[in-house]
Structures are given as C-alpha cells and as structure tokens.
Short mmCIF file of C-alpha atoms and ligand atoms in Angstrom, two decimals:
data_model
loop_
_atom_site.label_atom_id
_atom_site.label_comp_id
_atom_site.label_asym_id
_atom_site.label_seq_id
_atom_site.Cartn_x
_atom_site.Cartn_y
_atom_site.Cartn_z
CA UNK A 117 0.00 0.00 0.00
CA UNK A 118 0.94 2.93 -1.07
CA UNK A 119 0.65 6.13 1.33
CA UNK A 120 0.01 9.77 0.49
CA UNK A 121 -2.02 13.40 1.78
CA UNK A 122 -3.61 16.07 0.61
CA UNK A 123 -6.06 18.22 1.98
CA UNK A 124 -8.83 17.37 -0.39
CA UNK A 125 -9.63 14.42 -2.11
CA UNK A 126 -11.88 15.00 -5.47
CA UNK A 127 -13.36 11.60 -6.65
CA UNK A 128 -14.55 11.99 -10.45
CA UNK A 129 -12.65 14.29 -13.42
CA UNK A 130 -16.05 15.52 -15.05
CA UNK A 131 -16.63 19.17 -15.23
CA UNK A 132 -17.59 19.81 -11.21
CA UNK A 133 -14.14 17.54 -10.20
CA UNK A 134 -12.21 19.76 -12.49
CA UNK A 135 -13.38 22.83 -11.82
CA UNK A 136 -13.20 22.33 -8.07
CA UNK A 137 -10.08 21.03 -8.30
CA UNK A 138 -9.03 24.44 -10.60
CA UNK A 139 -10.49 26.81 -8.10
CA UNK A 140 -8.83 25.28 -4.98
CA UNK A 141 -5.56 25.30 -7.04
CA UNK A 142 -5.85 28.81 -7.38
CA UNK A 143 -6.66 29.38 -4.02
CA UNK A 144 -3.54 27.14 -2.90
CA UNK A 145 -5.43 24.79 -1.31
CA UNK A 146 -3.34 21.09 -1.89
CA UNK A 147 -5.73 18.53 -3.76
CA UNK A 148 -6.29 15.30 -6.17
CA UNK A 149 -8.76 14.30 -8.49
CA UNK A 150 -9.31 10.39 -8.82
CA UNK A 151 -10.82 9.47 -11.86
CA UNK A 152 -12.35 6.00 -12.90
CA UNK A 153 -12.05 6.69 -17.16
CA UNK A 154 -8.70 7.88 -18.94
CA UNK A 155 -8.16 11.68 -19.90
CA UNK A 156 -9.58 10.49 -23.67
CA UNK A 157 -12.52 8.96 -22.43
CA UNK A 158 -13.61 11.70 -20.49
CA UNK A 159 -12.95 13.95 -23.26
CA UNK A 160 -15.12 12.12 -25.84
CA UNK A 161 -18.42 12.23 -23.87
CA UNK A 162 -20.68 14.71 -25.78
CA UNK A 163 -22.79 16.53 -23.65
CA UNK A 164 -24.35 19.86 -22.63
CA UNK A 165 -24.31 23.03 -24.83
CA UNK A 166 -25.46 25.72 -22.91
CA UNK A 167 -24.14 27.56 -20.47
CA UNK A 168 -25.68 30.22 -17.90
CA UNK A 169 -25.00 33.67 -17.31
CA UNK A 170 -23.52 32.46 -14.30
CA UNK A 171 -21.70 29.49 -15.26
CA UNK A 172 -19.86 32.16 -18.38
CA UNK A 173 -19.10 34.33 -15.20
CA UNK A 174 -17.51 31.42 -13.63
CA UNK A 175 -15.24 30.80 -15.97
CA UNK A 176 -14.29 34.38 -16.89
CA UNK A 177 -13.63 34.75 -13.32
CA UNK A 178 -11.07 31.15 -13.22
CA UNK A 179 -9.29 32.23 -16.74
CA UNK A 180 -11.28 29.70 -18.83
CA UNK A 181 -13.29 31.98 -21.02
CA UNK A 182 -10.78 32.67 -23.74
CA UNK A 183 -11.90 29.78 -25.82
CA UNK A 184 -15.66 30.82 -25.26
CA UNK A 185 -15.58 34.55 -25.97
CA UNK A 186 -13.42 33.80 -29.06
CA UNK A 187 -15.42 30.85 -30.15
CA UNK A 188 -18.92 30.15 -28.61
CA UNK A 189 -21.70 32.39 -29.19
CA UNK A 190 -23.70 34.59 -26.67
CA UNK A 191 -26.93 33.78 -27.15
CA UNK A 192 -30.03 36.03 -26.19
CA UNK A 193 -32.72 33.49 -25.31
CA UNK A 194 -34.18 30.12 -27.08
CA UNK A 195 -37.12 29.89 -29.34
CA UNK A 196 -40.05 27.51 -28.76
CA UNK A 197 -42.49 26.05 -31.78
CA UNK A 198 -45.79 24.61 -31.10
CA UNK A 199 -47.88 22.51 -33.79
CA UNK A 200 -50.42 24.91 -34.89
CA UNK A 201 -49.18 27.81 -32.40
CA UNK A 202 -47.41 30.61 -32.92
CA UNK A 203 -43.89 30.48 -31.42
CA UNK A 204 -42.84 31.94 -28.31
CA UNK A 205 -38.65 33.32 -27.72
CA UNK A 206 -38.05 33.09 -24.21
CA UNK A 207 -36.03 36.65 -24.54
CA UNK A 208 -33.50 36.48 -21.58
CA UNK A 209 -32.02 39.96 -23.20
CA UNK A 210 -35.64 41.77 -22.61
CA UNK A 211 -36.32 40.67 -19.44
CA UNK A 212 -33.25 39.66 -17.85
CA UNK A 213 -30.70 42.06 -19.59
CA UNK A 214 -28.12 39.44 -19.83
CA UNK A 215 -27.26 36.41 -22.18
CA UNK A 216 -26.75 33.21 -21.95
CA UNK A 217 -23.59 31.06 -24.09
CA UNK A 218 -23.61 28.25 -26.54
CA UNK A 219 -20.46 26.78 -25.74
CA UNK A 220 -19.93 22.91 -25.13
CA UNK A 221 -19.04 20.94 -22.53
CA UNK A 222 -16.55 18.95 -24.14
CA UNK A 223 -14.29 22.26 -24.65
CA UNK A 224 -14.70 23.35 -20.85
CA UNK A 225 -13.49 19.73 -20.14
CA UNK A 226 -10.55 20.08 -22.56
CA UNK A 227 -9.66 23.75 -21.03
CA UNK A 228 -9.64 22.37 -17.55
CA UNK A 229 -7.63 19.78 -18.73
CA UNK A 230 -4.79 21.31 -20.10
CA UNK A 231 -5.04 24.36 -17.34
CA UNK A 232 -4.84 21.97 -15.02
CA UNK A 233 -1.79 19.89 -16.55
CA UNK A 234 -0.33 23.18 -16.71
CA UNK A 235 -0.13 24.25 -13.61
CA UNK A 236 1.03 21.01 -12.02
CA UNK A 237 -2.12 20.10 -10.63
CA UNK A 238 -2.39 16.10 -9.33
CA UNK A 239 -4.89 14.17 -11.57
CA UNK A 240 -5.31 10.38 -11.40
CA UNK A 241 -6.91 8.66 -14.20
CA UNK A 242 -7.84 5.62 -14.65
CA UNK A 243 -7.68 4.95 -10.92
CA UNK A 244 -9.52 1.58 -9.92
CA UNK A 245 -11.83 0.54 -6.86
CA UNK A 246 -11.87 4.06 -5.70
CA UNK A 247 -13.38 3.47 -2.34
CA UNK A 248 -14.51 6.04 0.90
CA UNK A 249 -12.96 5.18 4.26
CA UNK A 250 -14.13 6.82 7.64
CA UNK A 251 -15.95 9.76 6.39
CA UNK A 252 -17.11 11.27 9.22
CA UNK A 253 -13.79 10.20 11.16
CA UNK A 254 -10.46 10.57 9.35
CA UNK A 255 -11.14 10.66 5.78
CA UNK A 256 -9.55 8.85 3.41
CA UNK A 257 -10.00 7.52 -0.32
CA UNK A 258 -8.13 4.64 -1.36
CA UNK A 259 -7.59 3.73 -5.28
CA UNK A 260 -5.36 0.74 -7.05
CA UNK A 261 -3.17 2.16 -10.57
CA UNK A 262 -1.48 -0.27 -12.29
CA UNK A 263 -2.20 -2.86 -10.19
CA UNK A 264 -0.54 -1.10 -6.81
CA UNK A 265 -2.39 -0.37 -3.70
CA UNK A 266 -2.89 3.61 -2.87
CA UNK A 267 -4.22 5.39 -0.07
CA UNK A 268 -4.97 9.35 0.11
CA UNK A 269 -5.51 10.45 3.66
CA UNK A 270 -7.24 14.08 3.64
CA UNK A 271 -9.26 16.57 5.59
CA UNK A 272 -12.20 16.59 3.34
CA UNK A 273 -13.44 14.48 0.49
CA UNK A 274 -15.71 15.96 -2.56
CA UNK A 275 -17.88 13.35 -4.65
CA UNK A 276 -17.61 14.87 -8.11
CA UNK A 277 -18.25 11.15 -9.31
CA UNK A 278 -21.88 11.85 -10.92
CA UNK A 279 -24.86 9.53 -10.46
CA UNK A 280 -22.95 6.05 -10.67
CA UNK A 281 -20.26 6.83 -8.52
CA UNK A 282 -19.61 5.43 -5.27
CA UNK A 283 -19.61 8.61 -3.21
CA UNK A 284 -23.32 9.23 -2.69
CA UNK A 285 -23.42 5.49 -1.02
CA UNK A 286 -20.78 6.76 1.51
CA UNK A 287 -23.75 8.60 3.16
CA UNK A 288 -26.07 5.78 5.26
CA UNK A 289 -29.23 4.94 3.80
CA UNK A 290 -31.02 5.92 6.53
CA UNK A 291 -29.46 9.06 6.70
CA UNK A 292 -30.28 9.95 2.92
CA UNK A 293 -33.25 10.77 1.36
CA UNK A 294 -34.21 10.53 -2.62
CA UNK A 295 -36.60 12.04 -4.92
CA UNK A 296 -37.20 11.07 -8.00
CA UNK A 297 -38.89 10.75 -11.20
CA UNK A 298 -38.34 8.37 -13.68
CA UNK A 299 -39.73 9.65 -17.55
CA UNK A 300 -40.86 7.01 -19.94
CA UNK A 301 -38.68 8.01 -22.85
CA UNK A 302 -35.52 9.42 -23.52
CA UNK A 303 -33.78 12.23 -25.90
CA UNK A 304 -31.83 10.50 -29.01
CA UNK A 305 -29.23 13.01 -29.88
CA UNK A 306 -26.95 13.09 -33.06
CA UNK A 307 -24.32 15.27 -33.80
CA UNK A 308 -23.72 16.45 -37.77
CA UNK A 309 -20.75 18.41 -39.30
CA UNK A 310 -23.41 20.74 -40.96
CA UNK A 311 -24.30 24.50 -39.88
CA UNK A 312 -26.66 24.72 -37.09
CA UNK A 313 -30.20 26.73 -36.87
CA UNK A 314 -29.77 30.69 -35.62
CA UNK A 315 -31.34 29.50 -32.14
CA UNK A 316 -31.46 26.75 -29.64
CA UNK A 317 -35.36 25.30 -30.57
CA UNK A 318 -37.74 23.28 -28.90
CA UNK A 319 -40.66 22.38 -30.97
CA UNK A 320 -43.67 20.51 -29.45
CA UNK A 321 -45.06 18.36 -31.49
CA UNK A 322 -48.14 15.39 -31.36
CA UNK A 323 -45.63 13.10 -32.22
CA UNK A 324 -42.75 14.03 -29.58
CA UNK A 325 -40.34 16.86 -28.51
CA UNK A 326 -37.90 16.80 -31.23
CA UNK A 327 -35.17 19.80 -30.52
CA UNK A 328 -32.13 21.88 -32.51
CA UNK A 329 -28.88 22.64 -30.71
CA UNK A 330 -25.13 23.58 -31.73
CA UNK A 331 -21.65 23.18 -30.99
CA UNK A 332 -20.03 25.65 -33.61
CA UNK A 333 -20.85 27.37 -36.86
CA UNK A 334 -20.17 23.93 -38.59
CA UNK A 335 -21.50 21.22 -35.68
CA UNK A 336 -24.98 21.01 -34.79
CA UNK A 337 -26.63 18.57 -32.61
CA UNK A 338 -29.97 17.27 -32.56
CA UNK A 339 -32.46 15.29 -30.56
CA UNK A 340 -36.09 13.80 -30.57
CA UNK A 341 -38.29 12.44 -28.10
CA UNK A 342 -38.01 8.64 -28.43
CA UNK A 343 -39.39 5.19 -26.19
CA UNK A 344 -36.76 4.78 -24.14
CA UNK A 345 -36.91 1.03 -24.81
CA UNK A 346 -35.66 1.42 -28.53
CA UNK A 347 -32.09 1.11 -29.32
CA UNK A 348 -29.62 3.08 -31.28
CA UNK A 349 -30.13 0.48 -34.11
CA UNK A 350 -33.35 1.24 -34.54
CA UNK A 351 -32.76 4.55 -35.77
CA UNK A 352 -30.97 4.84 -38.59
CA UNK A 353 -29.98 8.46 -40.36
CA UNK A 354 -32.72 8.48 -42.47
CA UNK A 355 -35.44 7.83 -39.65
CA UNK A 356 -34.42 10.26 -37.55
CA UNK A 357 -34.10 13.06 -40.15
CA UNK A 358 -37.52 12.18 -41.03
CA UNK A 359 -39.13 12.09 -37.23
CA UNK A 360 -37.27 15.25 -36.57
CA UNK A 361 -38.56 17.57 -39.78
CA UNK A 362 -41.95 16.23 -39.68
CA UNK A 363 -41.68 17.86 -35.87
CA UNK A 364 -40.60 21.15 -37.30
CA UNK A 365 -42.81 23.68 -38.33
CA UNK A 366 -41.99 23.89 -42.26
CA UNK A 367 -40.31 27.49 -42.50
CA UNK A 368 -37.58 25.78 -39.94
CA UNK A 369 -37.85 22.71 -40.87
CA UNK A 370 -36.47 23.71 -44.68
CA UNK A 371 -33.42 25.22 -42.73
CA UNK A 372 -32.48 22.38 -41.27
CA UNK A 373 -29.60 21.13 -42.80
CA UNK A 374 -29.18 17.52 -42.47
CA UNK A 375 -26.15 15.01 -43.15
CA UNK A 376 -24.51 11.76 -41.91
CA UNK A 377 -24.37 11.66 -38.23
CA UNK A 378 -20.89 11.81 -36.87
CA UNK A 379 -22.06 10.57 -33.11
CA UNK A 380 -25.61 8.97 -31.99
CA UNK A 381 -26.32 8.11 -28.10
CA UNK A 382 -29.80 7.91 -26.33
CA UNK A 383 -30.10 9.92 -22.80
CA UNK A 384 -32.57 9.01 -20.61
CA UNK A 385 -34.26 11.25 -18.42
CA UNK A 386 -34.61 11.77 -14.41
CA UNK A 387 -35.02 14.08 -12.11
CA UNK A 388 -33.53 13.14 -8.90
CA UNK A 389 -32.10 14.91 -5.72
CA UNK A 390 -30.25 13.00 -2.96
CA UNK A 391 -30.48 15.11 0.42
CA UNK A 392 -28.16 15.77 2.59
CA UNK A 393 -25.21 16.81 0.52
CA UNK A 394 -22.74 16.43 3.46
CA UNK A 395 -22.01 13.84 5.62
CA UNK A 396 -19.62 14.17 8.45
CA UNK A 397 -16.26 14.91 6.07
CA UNK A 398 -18.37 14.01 2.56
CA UNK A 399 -19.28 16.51 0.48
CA UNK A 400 -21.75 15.78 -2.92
CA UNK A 401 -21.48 18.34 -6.08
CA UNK A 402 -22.91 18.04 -9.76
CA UNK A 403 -24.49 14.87 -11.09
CA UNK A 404 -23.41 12.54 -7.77
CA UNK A 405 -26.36 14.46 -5.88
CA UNK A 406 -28.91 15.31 -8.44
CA UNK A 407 -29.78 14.81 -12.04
CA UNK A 408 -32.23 16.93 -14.56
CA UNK A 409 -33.91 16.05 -17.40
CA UNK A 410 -32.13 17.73 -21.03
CA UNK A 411 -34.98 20.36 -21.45
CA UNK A 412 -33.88 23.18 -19.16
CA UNK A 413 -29.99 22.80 -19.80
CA UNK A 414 -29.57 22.39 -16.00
CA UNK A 415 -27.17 19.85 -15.44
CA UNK A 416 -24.35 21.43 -16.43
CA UNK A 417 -24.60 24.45 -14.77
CA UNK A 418 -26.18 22.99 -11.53
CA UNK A 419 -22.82 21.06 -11.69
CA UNK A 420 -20.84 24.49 -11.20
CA UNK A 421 -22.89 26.11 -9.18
CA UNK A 422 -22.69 23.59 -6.74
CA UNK A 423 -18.88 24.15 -7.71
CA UNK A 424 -19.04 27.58 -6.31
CA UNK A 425 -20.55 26.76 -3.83
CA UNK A 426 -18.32 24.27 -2.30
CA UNK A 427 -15.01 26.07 -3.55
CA UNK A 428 -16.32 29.31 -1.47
CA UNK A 429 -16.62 27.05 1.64
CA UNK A 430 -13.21 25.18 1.33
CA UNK A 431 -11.46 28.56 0.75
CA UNK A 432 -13.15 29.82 3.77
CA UNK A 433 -12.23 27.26 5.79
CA UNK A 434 -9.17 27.06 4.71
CA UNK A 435 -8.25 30.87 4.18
CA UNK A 436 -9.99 32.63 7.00
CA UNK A 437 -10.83 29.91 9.63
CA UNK A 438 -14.69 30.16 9.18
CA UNK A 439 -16.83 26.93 8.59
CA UNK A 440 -19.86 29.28 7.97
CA UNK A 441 -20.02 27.79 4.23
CA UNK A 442 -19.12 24.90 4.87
CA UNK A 443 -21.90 24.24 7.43
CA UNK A 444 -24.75 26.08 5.06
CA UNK A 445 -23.39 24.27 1.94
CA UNK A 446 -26.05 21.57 1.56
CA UNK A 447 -29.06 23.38 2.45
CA UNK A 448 -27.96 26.59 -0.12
CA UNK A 449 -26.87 24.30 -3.13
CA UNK A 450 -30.54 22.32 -2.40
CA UNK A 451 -31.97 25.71 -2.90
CA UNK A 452 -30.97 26.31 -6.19
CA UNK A 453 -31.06 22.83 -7.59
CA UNK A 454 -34.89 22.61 -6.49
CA UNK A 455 -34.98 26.03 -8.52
CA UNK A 456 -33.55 24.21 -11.22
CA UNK A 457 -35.51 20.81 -11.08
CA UNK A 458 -38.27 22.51 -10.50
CA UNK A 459 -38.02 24.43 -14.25
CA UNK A 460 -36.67 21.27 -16.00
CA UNK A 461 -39.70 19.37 -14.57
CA UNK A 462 -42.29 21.45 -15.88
CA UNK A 463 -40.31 22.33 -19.38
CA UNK A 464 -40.29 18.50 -19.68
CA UNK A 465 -43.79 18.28 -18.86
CA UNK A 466 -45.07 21.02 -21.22
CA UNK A 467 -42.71 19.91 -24.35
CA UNK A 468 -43.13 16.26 -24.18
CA UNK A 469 -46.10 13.83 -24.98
CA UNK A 470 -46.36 11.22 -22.29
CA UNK A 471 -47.53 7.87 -23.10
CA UNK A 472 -50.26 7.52 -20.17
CA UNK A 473 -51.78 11.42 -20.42
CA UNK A 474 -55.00 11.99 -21.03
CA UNK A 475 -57.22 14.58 -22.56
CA UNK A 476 -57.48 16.61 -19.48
CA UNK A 477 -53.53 16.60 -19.23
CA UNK A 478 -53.25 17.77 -22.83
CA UNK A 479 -55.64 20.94 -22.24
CA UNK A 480 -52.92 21.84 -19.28
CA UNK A 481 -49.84 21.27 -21.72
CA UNK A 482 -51.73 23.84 -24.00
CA UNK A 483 -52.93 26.12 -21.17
CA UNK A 484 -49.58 26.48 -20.01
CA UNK A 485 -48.22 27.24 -23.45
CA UNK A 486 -50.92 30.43 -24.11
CA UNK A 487 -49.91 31.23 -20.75
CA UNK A 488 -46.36 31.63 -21.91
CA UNK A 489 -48.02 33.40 -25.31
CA UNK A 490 -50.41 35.92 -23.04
CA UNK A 491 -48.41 37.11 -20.28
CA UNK A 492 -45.59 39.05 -20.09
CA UNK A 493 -45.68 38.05 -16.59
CA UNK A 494 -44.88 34.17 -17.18
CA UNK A 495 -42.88 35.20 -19.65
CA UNK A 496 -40.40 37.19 -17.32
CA UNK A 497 -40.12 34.14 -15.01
CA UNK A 498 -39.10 32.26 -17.10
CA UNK A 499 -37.06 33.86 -18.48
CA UNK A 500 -35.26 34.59 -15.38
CA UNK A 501 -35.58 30.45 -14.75
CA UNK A 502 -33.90 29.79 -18.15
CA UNK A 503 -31.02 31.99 -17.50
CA UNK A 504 -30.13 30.57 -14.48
CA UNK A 505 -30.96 32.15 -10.58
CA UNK A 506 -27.86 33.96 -9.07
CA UNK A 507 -25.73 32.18 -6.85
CA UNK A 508 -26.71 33.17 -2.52
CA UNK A 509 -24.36 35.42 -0.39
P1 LIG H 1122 -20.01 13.70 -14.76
O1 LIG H 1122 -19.80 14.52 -15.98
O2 LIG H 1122 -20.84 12.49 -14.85
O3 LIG H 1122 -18.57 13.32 -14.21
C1 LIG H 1122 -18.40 12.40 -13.17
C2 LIG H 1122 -17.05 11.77 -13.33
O4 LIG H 1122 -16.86 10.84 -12.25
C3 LIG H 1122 -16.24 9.68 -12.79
N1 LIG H 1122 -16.50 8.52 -11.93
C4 LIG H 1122 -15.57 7.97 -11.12
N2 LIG H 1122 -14.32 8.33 -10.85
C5 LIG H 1122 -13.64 7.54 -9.97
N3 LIG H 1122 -14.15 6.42 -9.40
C6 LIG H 1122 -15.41 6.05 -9.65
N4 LIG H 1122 -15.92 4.94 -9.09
C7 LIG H 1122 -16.19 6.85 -10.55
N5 LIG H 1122 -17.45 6.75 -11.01
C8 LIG H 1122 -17.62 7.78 -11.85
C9 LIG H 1122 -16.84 9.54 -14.18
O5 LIG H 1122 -16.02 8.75 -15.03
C10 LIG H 1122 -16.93 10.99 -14.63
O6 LIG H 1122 -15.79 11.41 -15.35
O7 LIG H 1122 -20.62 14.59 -13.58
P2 LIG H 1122 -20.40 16.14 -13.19
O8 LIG H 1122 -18.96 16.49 -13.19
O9 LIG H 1122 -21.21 16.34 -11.98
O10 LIG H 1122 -21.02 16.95 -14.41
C11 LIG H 1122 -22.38 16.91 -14.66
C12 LIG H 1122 -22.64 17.04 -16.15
O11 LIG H 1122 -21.77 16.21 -16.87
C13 LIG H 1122 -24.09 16.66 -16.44
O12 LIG H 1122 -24.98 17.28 -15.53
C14 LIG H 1122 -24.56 17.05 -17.82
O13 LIG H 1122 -23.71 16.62 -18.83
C15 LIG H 1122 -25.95 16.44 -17.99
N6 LIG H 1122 -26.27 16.30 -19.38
C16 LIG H 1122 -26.67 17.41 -20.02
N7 LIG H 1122 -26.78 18.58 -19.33
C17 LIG H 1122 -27.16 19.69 -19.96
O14 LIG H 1122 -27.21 20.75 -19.31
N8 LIG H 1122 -27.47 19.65 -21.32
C18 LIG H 1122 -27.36 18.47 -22.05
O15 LIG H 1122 -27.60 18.47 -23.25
C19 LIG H 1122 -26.96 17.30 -21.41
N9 LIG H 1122 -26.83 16.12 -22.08
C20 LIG H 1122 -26.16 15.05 -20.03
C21 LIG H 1122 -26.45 15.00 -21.41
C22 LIG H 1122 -25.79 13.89 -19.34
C23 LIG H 1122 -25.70 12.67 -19.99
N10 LIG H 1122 -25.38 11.48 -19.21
C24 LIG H 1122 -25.01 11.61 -17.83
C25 LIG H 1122 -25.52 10.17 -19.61
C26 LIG H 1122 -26.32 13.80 -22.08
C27 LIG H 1122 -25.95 12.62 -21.40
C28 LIG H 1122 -25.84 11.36 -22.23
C1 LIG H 1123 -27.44 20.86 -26.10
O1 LIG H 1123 -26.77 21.84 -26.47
O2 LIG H 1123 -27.10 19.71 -26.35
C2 LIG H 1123 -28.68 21.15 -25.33
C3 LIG H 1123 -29.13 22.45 -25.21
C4 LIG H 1123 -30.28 22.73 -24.49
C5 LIG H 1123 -30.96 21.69 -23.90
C6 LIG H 1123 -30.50 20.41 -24.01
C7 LIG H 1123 -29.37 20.12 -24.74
O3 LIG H 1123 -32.08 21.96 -23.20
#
C-alpha cells in the first residue's frame, strides 16, 4: 500500500471535479482528483451546450473563457415552436438584460484539462476501486493504478463522481433521502458536421419533442423524443431526419440542414435529488447528488454552481478559519437545484407527450403554453428560470 495526503480528495474528473479542483488550485489549497475513465474517455463524452450567465461568469472569473468569448456564441434566449401555435422566444435579453452562451461541454473539459496539466495540478486517471474510508472520522480515499495499492488520507473528500459513482453510497441509507422521477422516454441526440439553426429550438409536437442545438458554426446537434426502450439500431440516419422535420414547423424545418451523423447516443431522463449533501467529512457536487432532465440545460450548470458553492466554503475554511459555508453548503446548493428541477420538470412536462396522459392533461400542456403566449408576466419568469438564478451570499 501505497501512502500519500492532501487536503482534499476529489473523486470523479467531469466538469464539477475539475473545476473544483481548478479553483482550490488557485486558491492554494493542496488537492487530487481520482478518476475511474482515462483523460480520452472523459474527453469524448458529448454533452451539454449551454451555459448560464452564471456558469460564463464562472469561468471568466477562473481564466477559462478565452476559448468561449473567441469561439462560442452569446446567445439572447431560445425559441419555442408549437404545432399549430405561434412560437414563443423566451427573450432572456428583454427581461433579464443578460445572455446566456452556446459553448460545449466537451471544450470546458478540454480547457480544464490542459489548465490543469499546466499548472502542475495532481490528476489520477484511470484509478480503480476508488473506495470512501471513515468519512465522518479521518477521511480517506483509497484507489489501485497499475495494479498497486494507494491510499490518500485528507481533511475533506468531494464526490464529483456523478450519479454512478460510489460517493453518494458513503452517506447511510437511513441518513439519505431521494426524490425522484423516472420519464418514460428518452432524448436521441446526433451530432452532424453541418451548420446549425440561428437558435437553440424546442418544438412541441403530437408526435414528440424533437429539438435543434449547436456546438459551432459547422457542428450542430440534434435530438427527438423517443421510447426509451428502442435502441440506437433502430434509428438509422434516415429515420431520424424524417421524425425530426416532420416535428418542425416547415419554414424551420427547410433550414435544417441535415447530413450523416458523426455521433448517436440515447439519454434518458430523471429528475432526482439525494439530500443531505454532506455527511460528516463528505461533500456531494454536480451529477453525484442530483440529475435533470435535457430540457432546461440544467445539469451542467447545476454542476458548477454547486462548484461555487463548495469552492467558497473550502477557501473559507481554509483561508480565514470560518466553517460558515461549509456548514450552510447543503441546504444553499438544495436551494438552487430545487430552482432548477423545478423548471426542467415542468419544461419537460409542457414539451413532451407522455404515453399515459389523457385529454385533461393535454388541455394543461396547452394552457400552459398560451400562458407563456399571453403574459408578459410568465414570460419574465421564465425567463429569469432559463437563465439561471444567481448564486446566494
Ligand atoms: P459527470 O460529468 O458524470 O462526471 C463524473 C465523473 O466521475 C467519474 N467517476 C468515477 N471516478 C472515480 N471512481 C469512480 N468509481 C467513478 N465513477 C464515476 C466519471 O467517469 C466521470 O468522469 O458529472 P459532473 O462532473 O457532476 O457533471 C455533470 C454534467 O456532466 C451533467 O450534468 C450534464 O452533462 C448532464 N447532461 C446534459 N446537461 C445539460 O445541461 N445539457 C445536455 O444536453 C446534457 N446532455 C447530459 C447530457 C448527461 C448525460 N449522461 C449523464 C448520460 C447527455 C448525457 C448522455
Ligand atoms: C445541447 O446543447 O445539447 C442542449 C441544449 C439545451 C438543452 C438540451 C441540450 O435543453
């Protein structure tokens, strides 16, 4: 066995591990990230595309903005199309005064990456059998790489290892308590080397969401609403092309330009939230504590602002001798990712046909929509919802 310290451990080297792990680096606070998949691996999962004002401020804030401000676009809001409705942009720029970002997820993960490798900072990759010891005693995470036996003792641990890792399980069963919804279908995405529509879209439609997204000026990604019980082999280029126009109204529909898929994957979707996020030494952040469905472009940016959270309470901790953060953490990240399921639920709900609804449900789908169409009211909240609530004092 091999013996080492640090003062915090980060299991998981997704976007919250990183980022934590950047932001205590720059604060000079001594950590490790511990991560399950190689560097490559990582860096192939295709994910989210939009970022909130907040999250852009983030990384302005942490030096990884270059790449975005050259490259992404600031977007001012998202459009939604309705079968036989007119179409409704949620205008963050009118109500809200700021923008939001289409920039990917796989380029922050490649940023953090190489700022990271940069600056020295200790990443482990492809680390095996990553398991919690004494986590509300003398915390420590031990790993096997290549075969040898490690242990990292530590002050604090941070489970940055999304919904399958092993962190969450740290924390007693009957100490936790879940929420969750399960949805009946899932989002099949594609990515296509083709120019994407002007604006993120979500179009309602009798036969299923079907939605338009982008990555650059020549990478656009694309999903519909599909059983979550069909496979990737059952759609073929062709088929989904064909499911996603006939969801389009026809002037957007015409624009859409379609080609060979480069990458197809099937998400499913869930809401869940596993409360508390801290137990004894254990701290949860990102996907390990809570998962959204795709329609609200939560994840993501729940991900960092749990990020900023927990970052603000180390550095306290460490840097002025307060645990006020740390004590508050779970209860003020909870806040905001209710906020956040709470928009991604009811976007999900409005945009999506469900198998089992009935005729009364469908009048409240609609309702809801000429809601959104009537009042400026609704459409200020949202608004505000889709850009993403500040982050608490
Ligand atoms: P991640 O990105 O899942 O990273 C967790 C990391 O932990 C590692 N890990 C382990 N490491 C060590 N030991 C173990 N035993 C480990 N077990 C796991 C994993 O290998 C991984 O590298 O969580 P994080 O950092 O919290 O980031 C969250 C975001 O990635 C996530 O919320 C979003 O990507 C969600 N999401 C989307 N969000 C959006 O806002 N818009 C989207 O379009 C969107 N598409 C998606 C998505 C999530 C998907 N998943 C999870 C399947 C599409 C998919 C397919
Ligand atoms: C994406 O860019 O892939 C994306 C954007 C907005 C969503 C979901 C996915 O709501």
């Amino acid at each position: 066995m091999k013996d080492a310290k640090t003062r915090v451990a980060i299991i998981g080297g997704g976007p919250a591990g990183l980022m934590l792990s950047h932001i205590l680096g720059v604060n000079g606070i001594a950590n490790v990230v511990l991560e399950r998949q190689s560097m490559a691996y990582v860096a192939s999962r295709i994910r989210a595309g939009v970022l909130e004002y907040g999250t852009a401020e983030l990384l302005k804030e942490y030096g990884l903005a270059d790449r975005m401000l050259r490259e992404g676009k600031a977007k001012n809001g998202a459009l939604i199309v309705w079968e036989n409705r007119p179409d409704f942009f949620i205008d963050l720029k009118k109500w809200t005064g700021k923008q939001m970002w289409a920039w990917g997820q796989t380029n922050i993960q490649e940023d953090l990456h190489d700022m990271l490798t940069a600056s020295g900072a200790k990443m482990v990759h492809e680390a095996d059998e990553v398991a919690l010891r004494d986590v509300t005693g003398n915390p420590s995470v031990t790993y096997v790489k290549d075969g040898i036996q490690h242990r990292l003792s530590c002050d604090f641990i941070c489970g940055c290892d999304g919904f399958h890792g092993p962190s969450r399980q740290a924390i007693p069963r009957d100490v936790r308590r879940e929420f969750e919804r399960v949805y009946p279908f899932g989002w099949l995405g594609i990515l296509v080397e083709r120019p994407p529509l002007e604006n993120f879209t979500y179009a309602y439609h009798s036969d299923g969401m079907a939605m338009a997204a982008q990555r650059n000026p020549m990478l656009s990604r694309y999903y519909v609403q599909a059983p979550i019980t069909d496979r990737i082999e059952d759609w073929s280029d062709d088929r989904f092309w064909e499911a996603l126009l006939r969801r389009f109204p026809n002037d957007l529909a015409s624009q859409v330009q379609t080609g060979p898929s480069i990458e197809k994957s099937m998400a499913p979707l869930r809401s869940f939230v596993s409360e508390p996020l801290r137990w004894g030494k254990l701290f949860l952040a990102g996907d390990a504590g809570h998962i959204v469905p795709p329609t609200g472009a939560k994840g993501l940016n729940l991900a960092f602002s749990d990020v900023f959270y927990l970052s603000r309470a180390l550095c306290t901790h460490y840097l002025e001798g307060s645990d006020h953060y740390l004590d508050c953490y779970s209860e003020m990240a909870l806040r905001r990712i209710w906020a956040s399921e709470n928009i991604s639920w009811r976007l999900t709900k409005m945009l999506h046909i469900f198998p089992d609804d009935d005729p009364f449900d469908q009048r409240m789908r609609e309702s809801d929509y000429d809601l959104l169409l009537g009042s400026e009211a609704a459409q200020k909240a949202l608004a505000y919802e889709y850009l993403g609530l500040p982050f608490e004092d």
